[in-house]
Amino acid sequence: MTAPVNLNPTLADLLTPHPDLLFLVPTLLAAAAYAWGYARAHRTPDGRVLWPAWKAALFAAGVIALLLTTQSRAATLTQSSMALYMGRLMLLAELVPPLMVLGLPRLPLNPQRGAGRLLNVLLDPWVALALWTAVIIFWNVPAGFNASVVSNSAAALLPGLYLLSSLLVWSVILRPLPSVQPADIGSRGWFGLLAALPMMAVASVWLYAPRVLYTPYVNALCLWNLTPLQNQQLSGWVMMLAGLPALALAFIQLFAWLVNLSESQGMPPQPPQGGARP
């Protein structure tokens, strides 16, 4: 394994542009389609209400974060830092998707026809959970993770799968298209709790494993003078901390659901204040 020239890169070094057309072209196409839709919607007053400027700002922030994650030199240092690799994956899974999902307008789609029907299937909580769990589990067992490090095709495939599957997960949690997503806040909270478990389980294994689990990192020269085991443990912390906001949101949604449930059942009648006693 060839070590990089600089084992102590700065943030500026990591963010040095390094184009990757496999991510760059789809990202620019998606951004152009969004900009076209936004400009078209703002020709009418109803469109401006449906698609406010703050949604466009959030989507633009997601695109910028995606470009910084995939089009920088950090993407070329996979074999020298598992923690850096995992940091990039967590940005693609826990930062970019919620920004993009929150930036989507609430389009009135028909769940029985065309794109609405397809999204109704893809955004089914069980479908999204199955795809997300498959990506997390398969690509973090040694065989899958090793392939993602040493194989050029797999190295590009894994970030893309993290991004796409996480877009589905965050779409279920945040419900940007209510016309094709009938789930209430309680079911979304339970879904968010279940979706957080695979990442937390993998992170715990990395934190407490007594040895390096992945062959490419066993004798690797790691960035910032970390040992391979320290690198793996740091990756566990990165994954666990990155998953906490989504886990906190799930608990908030469950708490709101319980509050609504208690209010819908009514409160017991209160005794009269003052007045004559019977």
Tab-separated table of C-alpha atoms in Angstrom:
chain	number	residue	atom	x	y	z
A	1	MET	CA	0.000	0.000	0.000
A	2	THR	CA	1.445	3.399	-1.042
A	3	ALA	CA	1.444	6.036	1.661
A	4	PRO	CA	0.671	9.662	0.805
A	5	VAL	CA	3.530	12.138	0.739
A	6	ASN	CA	2.036	14.119	3.619
A	7	LEU	CA	0.799	12.074	6.582
A	8	ASN	CA	-0.419	15.220	8.383
A	9	PRO	CA	-2.645	17.011	5.865
A	10	THR	CA	-4.405	20.191	6.917
A	11	LEU	CA	-8.048	20.967	6.236
A	12	ALA	CA	-6.951	23.046	3.241
A	13	ASP	CA	-5.034	20.036	1.902
A	14	LEU	CA	-8.078	17.790	2.303
A	15	LEU	CA	-10.365	20.262	0.509
A	16	THR	CA	-8.055	20.728	-2.469
A	17	PRO	CA	-10.198	20.130	-5.573
A	18	HIS	CA	-9.949	16.664	-7.103
A	19	PRO	CA	-12.745	16.147	-9.683
A	20	ASP	CA	-14.623	12.855	-9.760
A	21	LEU	CA	-16.915	12.846	-12.800
A	22	LEU	CA	-18.920	9.879	-11.502
A	23	PHE	CA	-20.346	12.140	-8.769
A	24	LEU	CA	-19.816	15.541	-10.367
A	25	VAL	CA	-22.014	15.058	-13.444
A	26	PRO	CA	-25.128	13.697	-11.616
A	27	THR	CA	-24.765	16.347	-8.911
A	28	LEU	CA	-24.640	19.196	-11.434
A	29	LEU	CA	-27.571	17.737	-13.371
A	30	ALA	CA	-29.661	17.466	-10.186
A	31	ALA	CA	-28.725	21.027	-9.196
A	32	ALA	CA	-29.632	22.324	-12.678
A	33	ALA	CA	-33.001	20.525	-12.602
A	34	TYR	CA	-33.747	21.962	-9.165
A	35	ALA	CA	-32.774	25.499	-10.263
A	36	TRP	CA	-34.988	25.202	-13.357
A	37	GLY	CA	-37.952	24.033	-11.279
A	38	TYR	CA	-37.402	26.777	-8.702
A	39	ALA	CA	-37.222	29.513	-11.352
A	40	ARG	CA	-40.319	28.175	-13.076
A	41	ALA	CA	-42.298	27.984	-9.828
A	42	HIS	CA	-41.417	31.567	-8.886
A	43	ARG	CA	-43.195	32.915	-11.930
A	44	THR	CA	-46.490	32.677	-10.033
A	45	PRO	CA	-47.528	33.707	-6.500
A	46	ASP	CA	-48.705	30.179	-5.694
A	47	GLY	CA	-45.365	28.791	-6.845
A	48	ARG	CA	-43.475	31.163	-4.564
A	49	VAL	CA	-45.550	29.956	-1.624
A	50	LEU	CA	-45.051	26.306	-2.574
A	51	TRP	CA	-41.297	26.709	-3.112
A	52	PRO	CA	-39.915	29.373	-0.703
A	53	ALA	CA	-36.367	30.696	-0.894
A	54	TRP	CA	-35.292	28.999	2.339
A	55	LYS	CA	-35.885	25.594	0.750
A	56	ALA	CA	-33.623	26.523	-2.158
A	57	ALA	CA	-30.961	27.675	0.300
A	58	LEU	CA	-31.047	24.332	2.132
A	59	PHE	CA	-30.841	22.366	-1.117
A	60	ALA	CA	-27.916	24.515	-2.271
A	61	ALA	CA	-26.135	23.865	1.041
A	62	GLY	CA	-26.641	20.135	0.494
A	63	VAL	CA	-25.177	20.349	-3.016
A	64	ILE	CA	-22.151	22.294	-1.740
A	65	ALA	CA	-21.574	19.731	1.023
A	66	LEU	CA	-21.854	16.925	-1.544
A	67	LEU	CA	-19.310	18.578	-3.832
A	68	LEU	CA	-16.870	19.204	-0.987
A	69	THR	CA	-17.168	15.565	0.087
A	70	THR	CA	-16.798	13.957	-3.323
A	71	GLN	CA	-14.699	16.431	-5.319
A	72	SER	CA	-11.796	16.985	-2.936
A	73	ARG	CA	-8.448	15.351	-2.218
A	74	ALA	CA	-9.921	13.743	0.910
A	75	ALA	CA	-11.611	11.239	-1.396
A	76	THR	CA	-8.174	9.978	-2.533
A	77	LEU	CA	-6.869	9.167	0.970
A	78	THR	CA	-9.159	6.210	1.653
A	79	GLN	CA	-6.327	3.721	2.128
A	80	SER	CA	-4.514	5.917	4.652
A	81	SER	CA	-7.316	6.794	7.052
A	82	MET	CA	-10.360	4.725	7.860
A	83	ALA	CA	-11.587	7.591	10.061
A	84	LEU	CA	-11.393	10.072	7.172
A	85	TYR	CA	-13.158	7.568	4.911
A	86	MET	CA	-15.912	7.103	7.472
A	87	GLY	CA	-16.180	10.864	7.990
A	88	ARG	CA	-16.870	11.308	4.279
A	89	LEU	CA	-19.465	8.530	4.320
A	90	MET	CA	-21.204	10.060	7.329
A	91	LEU	CA	-21.406	13.444	5.609
A	92	LEU	CA	-23.030	11.680	2.671
A	93	ALA	CA	-25.422	9.837	4.977
A	94	GLU	CA	-26.224	12.292	7.775
A	95	LEU	CA	-25.669	15.840	6.448
A	96	VAL	CA	-26.245	15.982	2.699
A	97	PRO	CA	-29.564	14.019	2.615
A	98	PRO	CA	-31.503	16.018	5.257
A	99	LEU	CA	-30.444	19.302	3.643
A	100	MET	CA	-31.609	18.111	0.223
A	101	VAL	CA	-34.818	16.558	1.538
A	102	LEU	CA	-35.760	19.699	3.478
A	103	GLY	CA	-35.113	21.669	0.303
A	104	LEU	CA	-37.745	19.780	-1.705
A	105	PRO	CA	-41.067	21.530	-2.376
A	106	ARG	CA	-44.272	19.806	-1.297
A	107	LEU	CA	-45.395	18.715	-4.739
A	108	PRO	CA	-48.994	17.410	-5.045
A	109	LEU	CA	-48.227	13.971	-6.488
A	110	ASN	CA	-50.795	11.258	-7.156
A	111	PRO	CA	-49.726	8.064	-5.313
A	112	GLN	CA	-51.541	5.944	-7.892
A	113	ARG	CA	-49.871	7.278	-11.031
A	114	GLY	CA	-46.432	7.864	-12.555
A	115	ALA	CA	-43.700	9.291	-10.358
A	116	GLY	CA	-46.064	9.437	-7.383
A	117	ARG	CA	-46.645	5.699	-7.544
A	118	LEU	CA	-42.913	4.954	-7.760
A	119	LEU	CA	-42.118	7.256	-4.835
A	120	ASN	CA	-44.952	5.725	-2.834
A	121	VAL	CA	-43.143	2.379	-3.113
A	122	LEU	CA	-39.592	3.644	-2.580
A	123	LEU	CA	-40.588	5.765	0.422
A	124	ASP	CA	-42.405	2.927	2.134
A	125	PRO	CA	-40.720	2.696	5.574
A	126	TRP	CA	-40.061	-1.035	5.298
A	127	VAL	CA	-38.487	-0.703	1.837
A	128	ALA	CA	-36.271	2.179	2.934
A	129	LEU	CA	-35.277	0.391	6.144
A	130	ALA	CA	-34.396	-2.826	4.288
A	131	LEU	CA	-32.209	-1.028	1.745
A	132	TRP	CA	-30.468	1.087	4.397
A	133	THR	CA	-29.793	-1.893	6.655
A	134	ALA	CA	-28.449	-3.944	3.733
A	135	VAL	CA	-25.999	-1.175	2.803
A	136	ILE	CA	-24.801	-0.662	6.383
A	137	ILE	CA	-24.401	-4.344	7.233
A	138	PHE	CA	-23.017	-5.699	3.951
A	139	TRP	CA	-20.502	-2.930	3.354
A	140	ASN	CA	-19.190	-3.016	6.903
A	141	VAL	CA	-18.495	-6.727	7.138
A	142	PRO	CA	-14.786	-7.305	6.373
A	143	ALA	CA	-15.315	-8.656	2.841
A	144	GLY	CA	-17.453	-5.726	1.722
A	145	PHE	CA	-15.427	-3.034	3.434
A	146	ASN	CA	-12.109	-4.437	2.174
A	147	ALA	CA	-13.478	-4.378	-1.374
A	148	SER	CA	-14.588	-0.766	-0.981
A	149	VAL	CA	-11.052	0.229	0.041
A	150	VAL	CA	-8.930	-1.648	-2.505
A	151	SER	CA	-11.272	-1.760	-5.530
A	152	ASN	CA	-11.748	1.379	-7.613
A	153	SER	CA	-15.266	0.401	-8.665
A	154	ALA	CA	-16.367	-0.530	-5.137
A	155	ALA	CA	-14.749	2.603	-3.700
A	156	ALA	CA	-17.044	4.697	-5.888
A	157	LEU	CA	-20.071	2.464	-5.335
A	158	LEU	CA	-20.135	2.599	-1.535
A	159	PRO	CA	-20.451	6.407	-1.152
A	160	GLY	CA	-23.167	6.405	-3.789
A	161	LEU	CA	-25.114	3.677	-1.988
A	162	TYR	CA	-24.759	5.497	1.345
A	163	LEU	CA	-26.107	8.664	-0.243
A	164	LEU	CA	-29.037	7.067	-2.084
A	165	SER	CA	-30.181	4.805	0.752
A	166	SER	CA	-29.868	7.630	3.255
A	167	LEU	CA	-31.924	9.906	1.012
A	168	LEU	CA	-34.724	7.338	1.311
A	169	VAL	CA	-34.325	7.126	5.095
A	170	TRP	CA	-34.375	10.899	5.609
A	171	SER	CA	-37.319	11.209	3.233
A	172	VAL	CA	-39.306	8.830	5.439
A	173	ILE	CA	-38.261	10.687	8.602
A	174	LEU	CA	-38.879	14.234	7.318
A	175	ARG	CA	-41.835	13.407	5.002
A	176	PRO	CA	-41.281	16.033	2.270
A	177	LEU	CA	-44.024	14.588	0.012
A	178	PRO	CA	-47.080	14.029	2.251
A	179	SER	CA	-49.345	13.203	-0.698
A	180	VAL	CA	-47.434	9.932	-1.238
A	181	GLN	CA	-46.319	9.450	2.388
A	182	PRO	CA	-49.311	8.852	4.670
A	183	ALA	CA	-47.177	7.933	7.729
A	184	ASP	CA	-47.899	9.869	10.927
A	185	ILE	CA	-45.266	11.280	13.283
A	186	GLY	CA	-45.358	8.223	15.537
A	187	SER	CA	-44.526	5.728	12.808
A	188	ARG	CA	-41.767	8.034	11.561
A	189	GLY	CA	-40.305	8.178	15.057
A	190	TRP	CA	-40.275	4.397	15.379
A	191	PHE	CA	-38.761	4.156	11.912
A	192	GLY	CA	-35.991	6.615	12.823
A	193	LEU	CA	-35.216	4.624	15.953
A	194	LEU	CA	-34.952	1.362	14.010
A	195	ALA	CA	-32.900	2.979	11.225
A	196	ALA	CA	-30.339	4.220	13.763
A	197	LEU	CA	-29.685	0.770	15.228
A	198	PRO	CA	-27.499	-0.720	12.425
A	199	MET	CA	-25.080	2.213	12.500
A	200	MET	CA	-24.868	2.198	16.278
A	201	ALA	CA	-24.207	-1.555	16.267
A	202	VAL	CA	-21.370	-1.260	13.737
A	203	ALA	CA	-19.888	1.707	15.603
A	204	SER	CA	-19.907	-0.256	18.858
A	205	VAL	CA	-18.040	-3.146	17.227
A	206	TRP	CA	-15.350	-0.779	15.982
A	207	LEU	CA	-15.035	0.905	19.358
A	208	TYR	CA	-14.573	-2.283	21.378
A	209	ALA	CA	-12.874	-4.667	18.935
A	210	PRO	CA	-9.444	-5.667	20.364
A	211	ARG	CA	-7.819	-5.855	16.906
A	212	VAL	CA	-8.009	-4.273	13.462
A	213	LEU	CA	-10.874	-5.898	11.573
A	214	TYR	CA	-10.063	-4.872	8.007
A	215	THR	CA	-7.069	-6.272	6.122
A	216	PRO	CA	-6.091	-3.084	4.198
A	217	TYR	CA	-5.548	-1.230	7.487
A	218	VAL	CA	-3.676	-3.884	9.469
A	219	ASN	CA	-0.199	-2.545	8.623
A	220	ALA	CA	-1.197	0.767	7.068
A	221	LEU	CA	0.605	4.046	7.680
A	222	CYS	CA	-2.317	6.107	8.929
A	223	LEU	CA	-2.763	9.855	8.719
A	224	TRP	CA	-1.949	12.026	11.723
A	225	ASN	CA	0.278	9.334	13.276
A	226	LEU	CA	-2.617	7.169	14.423
A	227	THR	CA	-2.138	3.454	14.853
A	228	PRO	CA	-4.466	1.223	12.801
A	229	LEU	CA	-6.412	0.278	15.938
A	230	GLN	CA	-6.765	3.932	16.987
A	231	ASN	CA	-7.900	4.704	13.452
A	232	GLN	CA	-10.611	2.041	13.693
A	233	GLN	CA	-11.757	3.242	17.115
A	234	LEU	CA	-11.909	6.835	15.889
A	235	SER	CA	-14.051	5.625	12.989
A	236	GLY	CA	-16.454	4.140	15.529
A	237	TRP	CA	-16.723	7.467	17.323
A	238	VAL	CA	-17.286	9.269	14.006
A	239	MET	CA	-20.118	6.921	13.043
A	240	MET	CA	-21.733	6.988	16.493
A	241	LEU	CA	-21.618	10.779	16.861
A	242	ALA	CA	-22.857	11.282	13.299
A	243	GLY	CA	-25.900	9.135	14.044
A	244	LEU	CA	-26.905	10.964	17.236
A	245	PRO	CA	-28.867	13.848	15.589
A	246	ALA	CA	-31.111	11.407	13.700
A	247	LEU	CA	-31.561	9.353	16.865
A	248	ALA	CA	-32.464	12.495	18.842
A	249	LEU	CA	-34.988	13.487	16.171
A	250	ALA	CA	-36.571	10.026	16.411
A	251	PHE	CA	-37.031	10.428	20.176
A	252	ILE	CA	-38.512	13.918	19.664
A	253	GLN	CA	-40.997	12.545	17.142
A	254	LEU	CA	-41.935	9.707	19.485
A	255	PHE	CA	-42.414	12.158	22.358
A	256	ALA	CA	-44.640	14.371	20.180
A	257	TRP	CA	-46.633	11.294	19.167
A	258	LEU	CA	-47.144	10.309	22.823
A	259	VAL	CA	-48.257	13.848	23.675
A	260	ASN	CA	-50.761	13.843	20.804
A	261	LEU	CA	-51.965	10.397	21.827
A	262	SER	CA	-52.600	11.470	25.409
A	263	GLU	CA	-54.409	14.615	24.270
A	264	SER	CA	-56.604	12.694	21.853
A	265	GLN	CA	-57.714	10.357	24.637
A	266	GLY	CA	-58.799	13.294	26.750
A	267	MET	CA	-57.912	14.268	30.290
A	268	PRO	CA	-59.894	13.185	33.346
A	269	PRO	CA	-62.343	15.806	34.577
A	270	GLN	CA	-60.904	18.216	37.094
A	271	PRO	CA	-62.653	18.754	40.449
A	272	PRO	CA	-64.485	22.095	40.735
A	273	GLN	CA	-62.481	24.928	42.197
A	274	GLY	CA	-64.106	26.492	45.278
A	275	GLY	CA	-67.862	26.527	45.708
A	276	ALA	CA	-70.012	24.798	48.276
A	277	ARG	CA	-69.156	21.299	49.355
A	278	PRO	CA	-71.779	18.569	48.885
